[in-house]
């Protein structure tokens, strides 16, 4: 049971390049989330999904797209990277059991630098 | 929407002292309040949580208290150790619907040996 994994761990892009970050979970969780973490800003929600085939915008969605074609995977895409997207990206998943648990499980993070 | 304020942003203590981190929230509908610990270069991990029907919860050296009337909750760490050094995040959410927690900006706790 690997939990939540993210690929890649590190990436350097040039302005205007595109890339896709992959999040995978093997816990059969319905809910998945993408956050970005910047110094002093906490965790800010980019996009989220409440089930296979669904996606929704979070607090800071501009410049990002997502897809949830399979329940276990949640992809985050940057179509034209900008230096402002330099950040650490965390994926999380959750399977609520009402009244028992609402824990989010986070992946190890992807450190992205855009030059 | 929900707004979570977390203080202080940095907290420096001596080993063995207690540490207290405070958060306030704005949405009275929020009913779930987790705390996460994030060590340098690692992922956030849940350390304790509390629901709105409980005023206090303890787990060994850590405890969380909740005051629903004042809309604030606090993390208490007793007998701090150097390995407690990390960034701590609070969050508030309503567990119905899509569950979108709002996070505080984090507190960097430094425990000096």
mmCIF file of N, CA, C and O in Angstrom, chain A residues 60-107:
data_model
loop_
_atom_site.group_PDB
_atom_site.id
_atom_site.type_symbol
_atom_site.label_atom_id
_atom_site.label_comp_id
_atom_site.label_asym_id
_atom_site.label_seq_id
_atom_site.Cartn_x
_atom_site.Cartn_y
_atom_site.Cartn_z
ATOM 1 N N UNK A 60 -7.112 28.972 -6.456
ATOM 2 C CA UNK A 60 -6.150 29.554 -7.404
ATOM 3 C C UNK A 60 -6.042 28.700 -8.671
ATOM 4 O O UNK A 60 -4.992 28.133 -8.962
ATOM 5 N N UNK A 61 -7.093 28.607 -9.495
ATOM 6 C CA UNK A 61 -7.094 27.682 -10.631
ATOM 7 C C UNK A 61 -6.455 28.212 -11.916
ATOM 8 O O UNK A 61 -6.162 27.432 -12.827
ATOM 9 N N UNK A 62 -6.231 29.523 -11.999
ATOM 10 C CA UNK A 62 -5.791 30.108 -13.260
ATOM 11 C C UNK A 62 -4.423 29.584 -13.681
ATOM 12 O O UNK A 62 -3.471 29.578 -12.905
ATOM 13 N N UNK A 63 -4.332 29.156 -14.957
ATOM 14 C CA UNK A 63 -3.080 28.640 -15.490
ATOM 15 C C UNK A 63 -2.908 27.144 -15.341
ATOM 16 O O UNK A 63 -1.898 26.595 -15.785
ATOM 17 N N UNK A 64 -3.905 26.482 -14.730
ATOM 18 C CA UNK A 64 -3.838 25.035 -14.489
ATOM 19 C C UNK A 64 -5.085 24.359 -15.055
ATOM 20 O O UNK A 64 -6.168 24.943 -15.068
ATOM 21 N N UNK A 65 -4.907 23.106 -15.481
ATOM 22 C CA UNK A 65 -6.057 22.275 -15.820
ATOM 23 C C UNK A 65 -5.856 20.907 -15.174
ATOM 24 O O UNK A 65 -4.728 20.524 -14.832
ATOM 25 N N UNK A 66 -6.955 20.184 -14.987
ATOM 26 C CA UNK A 66 -6.889 18.884 -14.326
ATOM 27 C C UNK A 66 -7.770 17.880 -15.050
ATOM 28 O O UNK A 66 -8.670 18.251 -15.799
ATOM 29 N N UNK A 67 -7.477 16.610 -14.801
ATOM 30 C CA UNK A 67 -8.346 15.552 -15.301
ATOM 31 C C UNK A 67 -8.356 14.390 -14.323
ATOM 32 O O UNK A 67 -7.347 14.101 -13.679
ATOM 33 N N UNK A 68 -9.495 13.720 -14.231
ATOM 34 C CA UNK A 68 -9.667 12.560 -13.337
ATOM 35 C C UNK A 68 -10.375 11.474 -14.157
ATOM 36 O O UNK A 68 -11.538 11.166 -13.953
ATOM 37 N N UNK A 69 -9.631 10.897 -15.089
ATOM 38 C CA UNK A 69 -10.202 9.876 -15.960
ATOM 39 C C UNK A 69 -10.338 8.539 -15.242
ATOM 40 O O UNK A 69 -11.227 7.738 -15.541
ATOM 41 N N UNK A 70 -9.440 8.272 -14.301
ATOM 42 C CA UNK A 70 -9.496 7.067 -13.502
ATOM 43 C C UNK A 70 -9.566 7.456 -12.037
ATOM 44 O O UNK A 70 -8.966 8.458 -11.632
ATOM 45 N N UNK A 71 -10.259 6.690 -11.253
ATOM 46 C CA UNK A 71 -10.463 7.023 -9.842
ATOM 47 C C UNK A 71 -9.136 7.184 -9.112
ATOM 48 O O UNK A 71 -9.014 8.042 -8.243
ATOM 49 N N UNK A 72 -8.145 6.389 -9.458
ATOM 50 C CA UNK A 72 -6.903 6.409 -8.689
ATOM 51 C C UNK A 72 -5.931 7.497 -9.120
ATOM 52 O O UNK A 72 -4.937 7.736 -8.446
ATOM 53 N N UNK A 73 -6.206 8.179 -10.233
ATOM 54 C CA UNK A 73 -5.263 9.177 -10.745
ATOM 55 C C UNK A 73 -5.889 10.553 -10.866
ATOM 56 O O UNK A 73 -7.044 10.698 -11.284
ATOM 57 N N UNK A 74 -5.091 11.572 -10.550
ATOM 58 C CA UNK A 74 -5.535 12.959 -10.687
ATOM 59 C C UNK A 74 -4.374 13.725 -11.304
ATOM 60 O O UNK A 74 -3.299 13.808 -10.711
ATOM 61 N N UNK A 75 -4.553 14.238 -12.521
ATOM 62 C CA UNK A 75 -3.483 14.888 -13.253
ATOM 63 C C UNK A 75 -3.626 16.403 -13.191
ATOM 64 O O UNK A 75 -4.735 16.935 -13.332
ATOM 65 N N UNK A 76 -2.508 17.078 -13.011
ATOM 66 C CA UNK A 76 -2.474 18.547 -13.020
ATOM 67 C C UNK A 76 -1.611 18.988 -14.184
ATOM 68 O O UNK A 76 -0.446 18.598 -14.276
ATOM 69 N N UNK A 77 -2.184 19.808 -15.066
ATOM 70 C CA UNK A 77 -1.463 20.272 -16.236
ATOM 71 C C UNK A 77 -1.178 21.760 -16.202
ATOM 72 O O UNK A 77 -1.998 22.546 -15.730
ATOM 73 N N UNK A 78 0.014 22.101 -16.690
ATOM 74 C CA UNK A 78 0.377 23.498 -16.913
ATOM 75 C C UNK A 78 0.595 23.633 -18.412
ATOM 76 O O UNK A 78 1.499 23.012 -18.973
ATOM 77 N N UNK A 79 -0.249 24.390 -19.078
ATOM 78 C CA UNK A 79 -0.177 24.488 -20.542
ATOM 79 C C UNK A 79 0.956 25.392 -21.001
ATOM 80 O O UNK A 79 1.631 25.120 -21.982
ATOM 81 N N UNK A 80 1.173 26.504 -20.285
ATOM 82 C CA UNK A 80 2.224 27.458 -20.634
ATOM 83 C C UNK A 80 2.792 28.008 -19.339
ATOM 84 O O UNK A 80 2.267 28.973 -18.784
ATOM 85 N N UNK A 81 3.847 27.364 -18.850
ATOM 86 C CA UNK A 81 4.360 27.673 -17.525
ATOM 87 C C UNK A 81 4.864 29.111 -17.415
ATOM 88 O O UNK A 81 5.455 29.660 -18.367
ATOM 89 N N UNK A 82 4.636 29.711 -16.231
ATOM 90 C CA UNK A 82 5.105 31.064 -15.929
ATOM 91 C C UNK A 82 5.923 31.021 -14.641
ATOM 92 O O UNK A 82 5.700 30.155 -13.783
ATOM 93 N N UNK A 83 6.855 31.953 -14.471
ATOM 94 C CA UNK A 83 7.670 31.969 -13.237
ATOM 95 C C UNK A 83 6.818 32.010 -11.967
ATOM 96 O O UNK A 83 7.231 31.470 -10.936
ATOM 97 N N UNK A 84 5.610 32.613 -12.040
ATOM 98 C CA UNK A 84 4.730 32.676 -10.866
ATOM 99 C C UNK A 84 4.223 31.293 -10.449
ATOM 100 O O UNK A 84 3.655 31.139 -9.353
ATOM 101 N N UNK A 85 4.414 30.302 -11.294
ATOM 102 C CA UNK A 85 3.997 28.945 -10.960
ATOM 103 C C UNK A 85 5.112 28.132 -10.305
ATOM 104 O O UNK A 85 4.928 26.943 -10.018
ATOM 105 N N UNK A 86 6.230 28.762 -10.060
ATOM 106 C CA UNK A 86 7.286 28.138 -9.268
ATOM 107 C C UNK A 86 6.751 27.908 -7.868
ATOM 108 O O UNK A 86 6.316 28.852 -7.197
ATOM 109 N N UNK A 87 6.744 26.667 -7.429
ATOM 110 C CA UNK A 87 6.112 26.323 -6.152
ATOM 111 C C UNK A 87 6.364 24.858 -5.840
ATOM 112 O O UNK A 87 6.954 24.124 -6.629
ATOM 113 N N UNK A 88 5.887 24.444 -4.673
ATOM 114 C CA UNK A 88 5.828 23.023 -4.347
ATOM 115 C C UNK A 88 4.370 22.608 -4.455
ATOM 116 O O UNK A 88 3.491 23.247 -3.862
ATOM 117 N N UNK A 89 4.121 21.553 -5.215
ATOM 118 C CA UNK A 89 2.755 21.100 -5.461
ATOM 119 C C UNK A 89 2.489 19.812 -4.679
ATOM 120 O O UNK A 89 3.252 18.850 -4.765
ATOM 121 N N UNK A 90 1.402 19.822 -3.923
ATOM 122 C CA UNK A 90 0.996 18.645 -3.171
ATOM 123 C C UNK A 90 -0.351 18.153 -3.664
ATOM 124 O O UNK A 90 -1.273 18.932 -3.877
ATOM 125 N N UNK A 91 -0.431 16.854 -3.783
ATOM 126 C CA UNK A 91 -1.692 16.188 -4.055
ATOM 127 C C UNK A 91 -2.184 15.584 -2.744
ATOM 128 O O UNK A 91 -1.369 15.237 -1.862
ATOM 129 N N UNK A 92 -3.488 15.473 -2.587
ATOM 130 C CA UNK A 92 -4.049 14.845 -1.398
ATOM 131 C C UNK A 92 -5.278 14.047 -1.798
ATOM 132 O O UNK A 92 -5.910 14.316 -2.833
ATOM 133 N N UNK A 93 -5.611 13.059 -0.981
ATOM 134 C CA UNK A 93 -6.832 12.293 -1.213
ATOM 135 C C UNK A 93 -7.554 12.092 0.109
ATOM 136 O O UNK A 93 -6.976 12.273 1.192
ATOM 137 N N UNK A 94 -8.825 11.722 -0.007
ATOM 138 C CA UNK A 94 -9.644 11.584 1.200
ATOM 139 C C UNK A 94 -10.781 10.633 0.928
ATOM 140 O O UNK A 94 -11.389 10.652 -0.143
ATOM 141 N N UNK A 95 -11.076 9.808 1.913
ATOM 142 C CA UNK A 95 -12.242 8.930 1.831
ATOM 143 C C UNK A 95 -13.004 9.080 3.138
ATOM 144 O O UNK A 95 -12.673 8.427 4.128
ATOM 145 N N UNK A 96 -13.987 9.955 3.190
ATOM 146 C CA UNK A 96 -14.653 10.202 4.461
ATOM 147 C C UNK A 96 -15.491 9.017 4.924
ATOM 148 O O UNK A 96 -16.159 8.380 4.129
ATOM 149 N N UNK A 97 -15.388 8.722 6.182
ATOM 150 C CA UNK A 97 -16.287 7.777 6.827
ATOM 151 C C UNK A 97 -17.021 8.615 7.867
ATOM 152 O O UNK A 97 -16.435 9.004 8.878
ATOM 153 N N UNK A 98 -18.282 8.919 7.586
ATOM 154 C CA UNK A 98 -18.998 9.949 8.342
ATOM 155 C C UNK A 98 -18.899 9.719 9.836
ATOM 156 O O UNK A 98 -19.214 8.646 10.339
ATOM 157 N N UNK A 99 -18.426 10.748 10.505
ATOM 158 C CA UNK A 99 -18.321 10.703 11.960
ATOM 159 C C UNK A 99 -17.090 9.991 12.465
ATOM 160 O O UNK A 99 -16.824 9.996 13.662
ATOM 161 N N UNK A 100 -16.311 9.402 11.570
ATOM 162 C CA UNK A 100 -15.141 8.640 12.012
ATOM 163 C C UNK A 100 -13.856 9.276 11.513
ATOM 164 O O UNK A 100 -12.929 9.516 12.275
ATOM 165 N N UNK A 101 -13.788 9.555 10.244
ATOM 166 C CA UNK A 101 -12.556 10.124 9.725
ATOM 167 C C UNK A 101 -12.841 11.075 8.580
ATOM 168 O O UNK A 101 -13.728 10.834 7.772
ATOM 169 N N UNK A 102 -12.089 12.149 8.524
ATOM 170 C CA UNK A 102 -12.120 13.094 7.411
ATOM 171 C C UNK A 102 -10.710 13.467 6.998
ATOM 172 O O UNK A 102 -10.496 14.490 6.392
ATOM 173 N N UNK A 103 -9.771 12.629 7.317
ATOM 174 C CA UNK A 103 -8.361 12.934 7.116
ATOM 175 C C UNK A 103 -8.013 13.045 5.651
ATOM 176 O O UNK A 103 -8.441 12.236 4.831
ATOM 177 N N UNK A 104 -7.206 14.054 5.327
ATOM 178 C CA UNK A 104 -6.596 14.130 4.017
ATOM 179 C C UNK A 104 -5.209 13.497 4.104
ATOM 180 O O UNK A 104 -4.456 13.756 5.037
ATOM 181 N N UNK A 105 -4.872 12.693 3.096
ATOM 182 C CA UNK A 105 -3.554 12.079 3.007
ATOM 183 C C UNK A 105 -2.805 12.762 1.871
ATOM 184 O O UNK A 105 -3.295 12.797 0.741
ATOM 185 N N UNK A 106 -1.625 13.280 2.200
ATOM 186 C CA UNK A 106 -0.872 14.046 1.222
ATOM 187 C C UNK A 106 0.211 13.201 0.547
ATOM 188 O O UNK A 106 0.785 12.288 1.157
ATOM 189 N N UNK A 107 0.485 13.547 -0.709
ATOM 190 C CA UNK A 107 1.615 12.962 -1.410
ATOM 191 C C UNK A 107 2.900 13.652 -0.984
ATOM 192 O O UNK A 107 2.872 14.628 -0.227
#
